PDB file of C-alpha atoms and ligand atoms in Angstrom:
ATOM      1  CA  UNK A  13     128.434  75.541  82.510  1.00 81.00           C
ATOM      2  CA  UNK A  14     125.997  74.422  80.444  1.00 83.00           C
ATOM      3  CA  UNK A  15     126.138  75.946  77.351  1.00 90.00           C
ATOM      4  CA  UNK A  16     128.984  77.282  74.371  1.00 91.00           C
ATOM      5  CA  UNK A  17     127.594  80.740  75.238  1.00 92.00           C
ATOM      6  CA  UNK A  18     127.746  80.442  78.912  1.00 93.00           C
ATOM      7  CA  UNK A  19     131.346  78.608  78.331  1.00 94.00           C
ATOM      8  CA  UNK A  20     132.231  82.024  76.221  1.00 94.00           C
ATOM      9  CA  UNK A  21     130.674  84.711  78.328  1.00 93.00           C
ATOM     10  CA  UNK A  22     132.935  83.685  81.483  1.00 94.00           C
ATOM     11  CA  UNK A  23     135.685  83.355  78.644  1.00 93.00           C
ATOM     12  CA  UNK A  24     135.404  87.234  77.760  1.00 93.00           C
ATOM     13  CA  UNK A  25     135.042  88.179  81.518  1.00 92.00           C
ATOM     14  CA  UNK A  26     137.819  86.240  82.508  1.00 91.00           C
ATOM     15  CA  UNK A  27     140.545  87.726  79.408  1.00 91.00           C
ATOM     16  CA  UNK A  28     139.010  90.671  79.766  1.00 92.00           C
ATOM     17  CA  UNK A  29     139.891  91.215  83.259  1.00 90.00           C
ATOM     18  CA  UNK A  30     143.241  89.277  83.042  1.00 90.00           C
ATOM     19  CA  UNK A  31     144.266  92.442  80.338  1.00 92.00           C
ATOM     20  CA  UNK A  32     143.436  95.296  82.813  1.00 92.00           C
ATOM     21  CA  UNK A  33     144.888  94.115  85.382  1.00 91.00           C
ATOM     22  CA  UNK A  34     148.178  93.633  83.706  1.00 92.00           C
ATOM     23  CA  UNK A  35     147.983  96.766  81.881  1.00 93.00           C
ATOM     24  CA  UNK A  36     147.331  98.299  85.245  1.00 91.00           C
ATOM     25  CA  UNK A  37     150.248  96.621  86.708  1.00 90.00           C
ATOM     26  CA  UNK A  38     152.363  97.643  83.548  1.00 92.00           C
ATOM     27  CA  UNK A  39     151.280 101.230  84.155  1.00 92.00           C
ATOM     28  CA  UNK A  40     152.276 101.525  87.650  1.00 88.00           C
ATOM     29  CA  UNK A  41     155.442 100.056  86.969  1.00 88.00           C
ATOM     30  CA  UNK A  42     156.021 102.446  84.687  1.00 87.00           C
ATOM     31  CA  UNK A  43     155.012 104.797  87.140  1.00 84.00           C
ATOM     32  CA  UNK A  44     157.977 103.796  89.669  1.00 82.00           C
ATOM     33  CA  UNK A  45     160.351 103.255  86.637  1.00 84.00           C
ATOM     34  CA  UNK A  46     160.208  99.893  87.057  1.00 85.00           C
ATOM     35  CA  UNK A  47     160.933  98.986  83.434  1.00 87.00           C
ATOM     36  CA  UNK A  48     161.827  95.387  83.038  1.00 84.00           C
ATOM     37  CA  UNK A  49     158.293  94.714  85.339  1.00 85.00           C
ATOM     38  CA  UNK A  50     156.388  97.016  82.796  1.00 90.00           C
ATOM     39  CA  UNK A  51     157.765  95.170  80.084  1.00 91.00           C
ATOM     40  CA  UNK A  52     156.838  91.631  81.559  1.00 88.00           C
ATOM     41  CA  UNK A  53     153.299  92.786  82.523  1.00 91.00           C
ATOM     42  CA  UNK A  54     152.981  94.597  79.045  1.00 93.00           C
ATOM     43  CA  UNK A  55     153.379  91.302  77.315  1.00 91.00           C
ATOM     44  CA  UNK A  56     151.312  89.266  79.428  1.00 89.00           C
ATOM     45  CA  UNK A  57     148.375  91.820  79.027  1.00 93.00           C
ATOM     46  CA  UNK A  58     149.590  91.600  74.775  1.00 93.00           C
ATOM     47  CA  UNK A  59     148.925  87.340  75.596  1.00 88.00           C
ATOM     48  CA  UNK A  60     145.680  88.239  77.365  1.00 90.00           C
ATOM     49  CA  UNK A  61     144.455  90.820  74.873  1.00 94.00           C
ATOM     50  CA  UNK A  62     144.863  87.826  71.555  1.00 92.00           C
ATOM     51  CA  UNK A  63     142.929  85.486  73.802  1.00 89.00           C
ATOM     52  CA  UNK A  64     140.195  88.192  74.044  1.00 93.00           C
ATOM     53  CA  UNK A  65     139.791  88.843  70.625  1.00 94.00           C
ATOM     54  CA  UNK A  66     140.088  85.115  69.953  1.00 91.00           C
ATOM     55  CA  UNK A  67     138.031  84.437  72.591  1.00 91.00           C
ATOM     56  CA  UNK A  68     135.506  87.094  71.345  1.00 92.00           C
ATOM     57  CA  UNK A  69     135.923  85.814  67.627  1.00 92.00           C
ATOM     58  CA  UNK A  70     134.961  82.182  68.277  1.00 89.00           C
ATOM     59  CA  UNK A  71     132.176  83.438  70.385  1.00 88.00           C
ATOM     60  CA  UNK A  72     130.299  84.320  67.370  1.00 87.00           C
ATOM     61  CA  UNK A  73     130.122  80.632  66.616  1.00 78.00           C
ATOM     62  CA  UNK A  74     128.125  80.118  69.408  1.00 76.00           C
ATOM     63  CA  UNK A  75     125.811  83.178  68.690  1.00 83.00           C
ATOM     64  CA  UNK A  76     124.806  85.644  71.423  1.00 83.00           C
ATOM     65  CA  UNK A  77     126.166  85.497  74.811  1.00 86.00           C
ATOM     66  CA  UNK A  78     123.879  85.269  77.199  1.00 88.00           C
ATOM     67  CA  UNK A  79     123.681  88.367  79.674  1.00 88.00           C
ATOM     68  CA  UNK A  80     124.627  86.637  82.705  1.00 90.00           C
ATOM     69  CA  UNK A  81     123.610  88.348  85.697  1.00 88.00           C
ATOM     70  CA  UNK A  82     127.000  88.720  88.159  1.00 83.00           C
ATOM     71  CA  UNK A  83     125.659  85.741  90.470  1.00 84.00           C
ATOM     72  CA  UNK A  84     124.975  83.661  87.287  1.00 89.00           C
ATOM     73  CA  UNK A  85     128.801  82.992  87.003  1.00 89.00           C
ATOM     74  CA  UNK A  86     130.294  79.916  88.238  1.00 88.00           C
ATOM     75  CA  UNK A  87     133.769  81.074  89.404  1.00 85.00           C
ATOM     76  CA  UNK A  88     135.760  78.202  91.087  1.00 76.00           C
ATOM     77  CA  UNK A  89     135.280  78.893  94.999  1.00 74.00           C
ATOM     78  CA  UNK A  90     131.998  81.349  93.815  1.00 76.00           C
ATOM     79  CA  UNK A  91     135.286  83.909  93.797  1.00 76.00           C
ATOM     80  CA  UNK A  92     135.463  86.197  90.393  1.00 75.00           C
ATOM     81  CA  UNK A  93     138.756  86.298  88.698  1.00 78.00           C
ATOM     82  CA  UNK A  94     139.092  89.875  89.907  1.00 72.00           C
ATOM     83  CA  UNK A  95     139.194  88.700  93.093  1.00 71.00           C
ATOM     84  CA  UNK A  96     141.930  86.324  92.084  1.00 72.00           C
ATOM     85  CA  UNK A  97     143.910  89.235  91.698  1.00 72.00           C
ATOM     86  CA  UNK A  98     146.341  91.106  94.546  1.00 62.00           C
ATOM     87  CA  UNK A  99     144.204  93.778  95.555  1.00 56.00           C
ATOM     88  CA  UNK A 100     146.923  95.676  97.138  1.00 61.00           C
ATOM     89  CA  UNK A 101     148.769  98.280  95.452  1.00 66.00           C
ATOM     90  CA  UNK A 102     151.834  96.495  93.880  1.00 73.00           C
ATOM     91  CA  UNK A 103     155.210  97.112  95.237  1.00 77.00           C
ATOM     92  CA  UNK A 104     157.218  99.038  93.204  1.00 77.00           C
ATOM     93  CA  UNK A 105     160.659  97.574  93.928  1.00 79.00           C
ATOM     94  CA  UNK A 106     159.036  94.677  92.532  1.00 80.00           C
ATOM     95  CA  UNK A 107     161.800  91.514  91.472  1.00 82.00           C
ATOM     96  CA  UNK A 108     161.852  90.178  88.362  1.00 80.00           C
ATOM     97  CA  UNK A 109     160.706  87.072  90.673  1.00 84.00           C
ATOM     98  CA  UNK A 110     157.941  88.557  92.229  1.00 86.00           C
ATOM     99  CA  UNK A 111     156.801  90.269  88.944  1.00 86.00           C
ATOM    100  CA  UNK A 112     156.759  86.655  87.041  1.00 87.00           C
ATOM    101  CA  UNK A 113     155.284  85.189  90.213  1.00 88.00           C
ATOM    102  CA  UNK A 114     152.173  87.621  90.317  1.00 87.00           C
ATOM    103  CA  UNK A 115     151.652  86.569  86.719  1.00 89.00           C
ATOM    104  CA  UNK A 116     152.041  82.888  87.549  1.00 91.00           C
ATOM    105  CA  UNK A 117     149.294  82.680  89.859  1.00 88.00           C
ATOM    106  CA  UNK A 118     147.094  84.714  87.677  1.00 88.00           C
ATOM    107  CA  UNK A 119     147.769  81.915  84.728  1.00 90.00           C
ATOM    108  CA  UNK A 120     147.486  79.269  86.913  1.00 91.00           C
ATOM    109  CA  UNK A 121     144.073  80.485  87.559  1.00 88.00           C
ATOM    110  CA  UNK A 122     142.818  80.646  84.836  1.00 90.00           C
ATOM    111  CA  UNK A 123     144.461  77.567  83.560  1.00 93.00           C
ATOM    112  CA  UNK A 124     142.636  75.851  86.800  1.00 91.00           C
ATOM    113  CA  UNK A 125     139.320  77.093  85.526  1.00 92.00           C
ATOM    114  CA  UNK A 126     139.345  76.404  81.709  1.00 95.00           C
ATOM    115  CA  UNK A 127     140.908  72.299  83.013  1.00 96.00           C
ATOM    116  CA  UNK A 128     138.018  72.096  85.767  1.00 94.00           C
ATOM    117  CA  UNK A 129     135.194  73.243  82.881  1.00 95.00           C
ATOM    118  CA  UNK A 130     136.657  70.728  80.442  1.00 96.00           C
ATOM    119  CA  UNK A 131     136.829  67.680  83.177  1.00 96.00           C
ATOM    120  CA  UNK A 132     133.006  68.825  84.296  1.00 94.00           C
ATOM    121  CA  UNK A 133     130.712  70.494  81.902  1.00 94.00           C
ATOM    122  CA  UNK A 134     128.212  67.916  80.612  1.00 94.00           C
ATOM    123  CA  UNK A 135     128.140  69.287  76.953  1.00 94.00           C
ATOM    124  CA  UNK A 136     130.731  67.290  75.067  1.00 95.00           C
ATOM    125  CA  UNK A 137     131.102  70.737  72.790  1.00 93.00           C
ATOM    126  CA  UNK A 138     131.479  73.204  75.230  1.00 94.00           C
ATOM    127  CA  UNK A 139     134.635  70.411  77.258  1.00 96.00           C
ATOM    128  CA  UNK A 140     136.392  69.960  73.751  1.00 96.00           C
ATOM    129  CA  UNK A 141     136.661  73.801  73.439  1.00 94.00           C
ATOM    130  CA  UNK A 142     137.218  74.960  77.239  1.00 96.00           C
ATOM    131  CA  UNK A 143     140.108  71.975  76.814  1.00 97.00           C
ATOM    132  CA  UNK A 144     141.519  74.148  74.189  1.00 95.00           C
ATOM    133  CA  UNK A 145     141.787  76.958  76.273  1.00 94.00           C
ATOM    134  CA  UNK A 146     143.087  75.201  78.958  1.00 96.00           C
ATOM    135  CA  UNK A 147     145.656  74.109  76.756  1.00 96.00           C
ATOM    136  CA  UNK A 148     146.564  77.667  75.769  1.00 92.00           C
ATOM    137  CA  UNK A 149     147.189  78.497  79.673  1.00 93.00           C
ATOM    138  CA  UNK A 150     149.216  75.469  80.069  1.00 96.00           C
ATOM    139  CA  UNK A 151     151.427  76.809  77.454  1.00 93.00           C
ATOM    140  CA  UNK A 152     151.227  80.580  79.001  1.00 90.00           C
ATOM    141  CA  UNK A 153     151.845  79.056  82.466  1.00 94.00           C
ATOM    142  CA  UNK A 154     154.959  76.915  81.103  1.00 95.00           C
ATOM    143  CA  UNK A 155     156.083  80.326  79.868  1.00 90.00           C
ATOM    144  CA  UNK A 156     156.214  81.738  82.834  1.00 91.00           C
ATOM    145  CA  UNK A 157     157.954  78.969  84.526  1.00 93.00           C
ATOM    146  CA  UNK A 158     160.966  78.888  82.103  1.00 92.00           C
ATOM    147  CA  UNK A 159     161.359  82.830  82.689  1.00 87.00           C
ATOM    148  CA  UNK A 160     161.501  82.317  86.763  1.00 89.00           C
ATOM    149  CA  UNK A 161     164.211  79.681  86.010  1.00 89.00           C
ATOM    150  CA  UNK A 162     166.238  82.682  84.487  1.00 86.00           C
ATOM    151  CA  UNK A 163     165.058  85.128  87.291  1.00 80.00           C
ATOM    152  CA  UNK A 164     165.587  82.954  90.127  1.00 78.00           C
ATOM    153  CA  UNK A 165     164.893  84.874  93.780  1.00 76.00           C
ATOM    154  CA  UNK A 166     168.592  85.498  94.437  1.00 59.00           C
ATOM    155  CA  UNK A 167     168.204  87.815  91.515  1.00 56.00           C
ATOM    156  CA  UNK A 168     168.051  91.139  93.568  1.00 54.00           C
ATOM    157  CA  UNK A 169     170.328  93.228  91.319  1.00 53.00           C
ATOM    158  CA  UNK A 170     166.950  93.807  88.860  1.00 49.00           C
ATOM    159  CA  UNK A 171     165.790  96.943  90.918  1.00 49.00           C
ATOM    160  CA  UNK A 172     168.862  98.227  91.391  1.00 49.00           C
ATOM    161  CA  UNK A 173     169.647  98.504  87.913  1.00 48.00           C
ATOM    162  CA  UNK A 174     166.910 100.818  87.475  1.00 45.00           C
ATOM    163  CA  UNK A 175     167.496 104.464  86.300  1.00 44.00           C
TER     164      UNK A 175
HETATM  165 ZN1  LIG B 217     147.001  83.237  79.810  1.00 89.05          ZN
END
């Protein structure tokens, strides 16, 4: 990570993909009339969405984003955040738990990558800002946490109370 604009360009692939996925997940909740999932994936794809535009806003800063080719990217593990992703269908009967739990791991990615470019990128610049952002996932993963403290995994009754 050597530059602002290669900092940014995984930035935008990385919210980017963080918002389809959840609106994905949101829509085939919907689709099984899961509605309290929906919801929860609905705002977490709302959280992803204002860290794209932010993300896409202070971009500009930087000027243009490189065009990184796909094995340009420096994914922790050389794995894309899509990959980070369940690729299996998601279960419909999906808990509150295992709802907030999907969405856990996906911040906690994130969160993992943002921390590891701020402790190792060489530019002081481009570790003050991806410290930022790392900052902002903290704060999205801590989110998270307090929520599965409300939903603990006893809490089977969710599905059930569907229409
Ligand atoms: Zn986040």
């Amino acid at each position: 990570m050597k530059s602002l604009g290669e900092f940014f360009a995984h930035a935008v692939v990385l919210e980017e993909e963080a918002a389809e996925r959840y609106e994905q997940l949101a829509a085939s909740m919907a689709s099984y009339d899961n509605a309290i999932a929906q919801e929860l994936f609905l705002i977490m794809a709302k959280f992803a969405r204002m860290h794209l535009d932010e993300t896409v806003t202070r971009s500009r800063e930087a000027g243009e984003l490189p065009d990184l080719k796909p094995w340009q990217y420096e994914w922790p593990g050389g794995e894309s955040p899509e990959a980070w992703w369940l690729a299996e269908d998601p279960d419909y009967s999906m808990s509150p738990n295992e709802a907030l739990r999907v969405a856990l791991s996906a911040e906690q990615l994130a969160h993992a990558f943002y921390a590891q470019v701020a402790r190792t990128a060489i530019d002081p610049g481009v570790r003050k800002i991806a410290q930022t952002f790392a900052d902002e996932e903290a704060n999205h993963v801590a989110e998270i946490e307090r929520w599965l403290r409300r939903h603990p995994e006893a809490d089977e009754d969710w599905s059930e109370s569907q229409p």
